mmCIF file of C-alpha atoms in Angstrom:
data_model
loop_
_atom_site.group_PDB
_atom_site.id
_atom_site.type_symbol
_atom_site.label_atom_id
_atom_site.label_comp_id
_atom_site.label_asym_id
_atom_site.label_seq_id
_atom_site.Cartn_x
_atom_site.Cartn_y
_atom_site.Cartn_z
ATOM 1 C CA MET A 1 1.233 -20.097 26.644
ATOM 2 C CA LYS A 2 4.397 -21.914 25.710
ATOM 3 C CA SER A 3 3.541 -21.736 22.006
ATOM 4 C CA VAL A 4 2.877 -17.985 22.220
ATOM 5 C CA VAL A 5 6.278 -17.364 23.781
ATOM 6 C CA LEU A 6 7.933 -19.659 21.257
ATOM 7 C CA SER A 7 6.248 -17.925 18.310
ATOM 8 C CA CYS A 8 7.244 -14.497 19.666
ATOM 9 C CA LEU A 9 10.845 -15.604 20.018
ATOM 10 C CA LEU A 10 10.805 -17.108 16.550
ATOM 11 C CA LEU A 11 9.376 -13.912 15.085
ATOM 12 C CA ALA A 12 11.962 -11.818 16.939
ATOM 13 C CA SER A 13 14.803 -14.017 15.738
ATOM 14 C CA VAL A 14 13.641 -13.638 12.140
ATOM 15 C CA GLY A 15 14.037 -9.890 12.581
ATOM 16 C CA PHE A 16 17.724 -10.279 13.356
ATOM 17 C CA VAL A 17 18.395 -12.555 10.386
ATOM 18 C CA ALA A 18 16.218 -10.840 7.766
ATOM 19 C CA PRO A 19 18.041 -9.076 4.932
ATOM 20 C CA ALA A 20 17.850 -5.326 4.533
ATOM 21 C CA SER A 21 15.575 -5.672 1.507
ATOM 22 C CA ALA A 22 12.694 -7.002 3.631
ATOM 23 C CA LYS A 23 11.066 -3.622 4.039
ATOM 24 C CA GLY A 24 7.610 -3.763 5.516
ATOM 25 C CA CYS A 25 7.775 -7.429 6.463
ATOM 26 C CA LEU A 26 8.177 -6.996 10.214
ATOM 27 C CA LYS A 27 5.526 -4.320 10.485
ATOM 28 C CA GLY A 28 3.119 -6.352 8.355
ATOM 29 C CA ALA A 29 3.888 -9.518 10.285
ATOM 30 C CA ALA A 30 3.148 -7.828 13.603
ATOM 31 C CA VAL A 31 -0.169 -6.464 12.373
ATOM 32 C CA GLY A 32 -1.056 -9.766 10.701
ATOM 33 C CA ALA A 33 -0.234 -11.765 13.820
ATOM 34 C CA VAL A 34 -2.503 -9.604 15.957
ATOM 35 C CA GLY A 35 -5.270 -9.771 13.355
ATOM 36 C CA GLY A 36 -4.895 -13.531 12.995
ATOM 37 C CA HIS A 37 -4.946 -14.024 16.740
ATOM 38 C CA VAL A 38 -8.117 -11.978 17.113
ATOM 39 C CA ALA A 39 -9.766 -13.704 14.132
ATOM 40 C CA GLY A 40 -9.451 -17.170 15.608
ATOM 41 C CA HIS A 41 -6.020 -17.945 17.003
ATOM 42 C CA HIS A 42 -4.279 -18.059 13.614
ATOM 43 C CA ALA A 43 -1.403 -15.777 14.527
ATOM 44 C CA ILE A 44 1.233 -17.585 12.476
ATOM 45 C CA LEU A 45 -0.896 -17.570 9.322
ATOM 46 C CA GLY A 46 -1.680 -13.909 9.912
ATOM 47 C CA ALA A 47 2.000 -13.103 10.402
ATOM 48 C CA ALA A 48 2.950 -14.858 7.166
ATOM 49 C CA ALA A 49 0.227 -13.086 5.203
ATOM 50 C CA GLY A 50 1.029 -9.750 6.854
ATOM 51 C CA CYS A 51 4.692 -10.147 5.993
ATOM 52 C CA ALA A 52 3.886 -10.831 2.343
ATOM 53 C CA ILE A 53 1.461 -7.921 2.097
ATOM 54 C CA GLY A 54 3.754 -5.538 3.990
ATOM 55 C CA HIS A 55 6.686 -6.449 1.753
ATOM 56 C CA HIS A 56 4.539 -5.903 -1.343
ATOM 57 C CA MET A 57 3.266 -2.540 -0.125
ATOM 58 C CA ALA A 58 6.770 -1.336 0.782
ATOM 59 C CA ASN A 59 8.150 -2.202 -2.658
ATOM 60 C CA LYS A 60 5.418 -0.508 -4.657
ATOM 61 C CA PRO A 61 6.803 2.475 -6.559
ATOM 62 C CA ALA A 62 5.648 5.823 -5.313
ATOM 63 C CA THR A 63 3.100 7.352 -7.639
ATOM 64 C CA PRO A 64 3.563 11.042 -8.373
ATOM 65 C CA PRO A 65 0.606 13.310 -7.705
ATOM 66 C CA PRO A 66 -1.628 13.781 -10.735
ATOM 67 C CA THR A 67 -0.869 16.837 -12.809
ATOM 68 C CA PRO A 68 -3.794 19.205 -13.274
ATOM 69 C CA LYS A 69 -5.250 19.353 -16.755
ATOM 70 C CA VAL A 70 -4.596 22.648 -18.466
ATOM 71 C CA THR A 71 -7.161 23.595 -21.055
ATOM 72 C CA PRO A 72 -6.039 25.970 -23.775
ATOM 73 C CA PRO A 73 -7.716 29.366 -23.780
ATOM 74 C CA GLN A 74 -10.680 29.557 -26.106
ATOM 75 C CA ALA A 75 -11.121 32.216 -28.751
ATOM 76 C CA PRO A 76 -14.080 34.588 -28.390
ATOM 77 C CA PRO A 77 -17.179 33.565 -30.355
ATOM 78 C CA LEU A 78 -17.526 34.813 -33.927
ATOM 79 C CA PRO A 79 -20.079 37.550 -34.596
ATOM 80 C CA PRO A 80 -23.325 36.373 -36.176
ATOM 81 C CA VAL A 81 -23.519 36.409 -39.970
ATOM 82 C CA PRO A 82 -26.022 39.029 -41.219
ATOM 83 C CA PRO A 83 -28.876 37.567 -43.264
ATOM 84 C CA LYS A 84 -28.776 37.996 -47.042
ATOM 85 C CA ALA A 85 -31.391 40.308 -48.408
#
């Protein structure tokens, strides 16, 4: 119990010291800590991995939506060539 409280306080104190460019780290760390705890009491490893992944996901450039392909209009078919007699 003592280690859980200590890790929560440590995680909270990192939030006050973290620079502004650490977008996504706190949210990822929280999710990773919960996932690590559920997966076998590895909350600190989960928080570290979640922070890294959250930071990576927050810094990815936004991709614009794909533009629809415009096909040029097609000319009407040519009339058939009459047979030579």
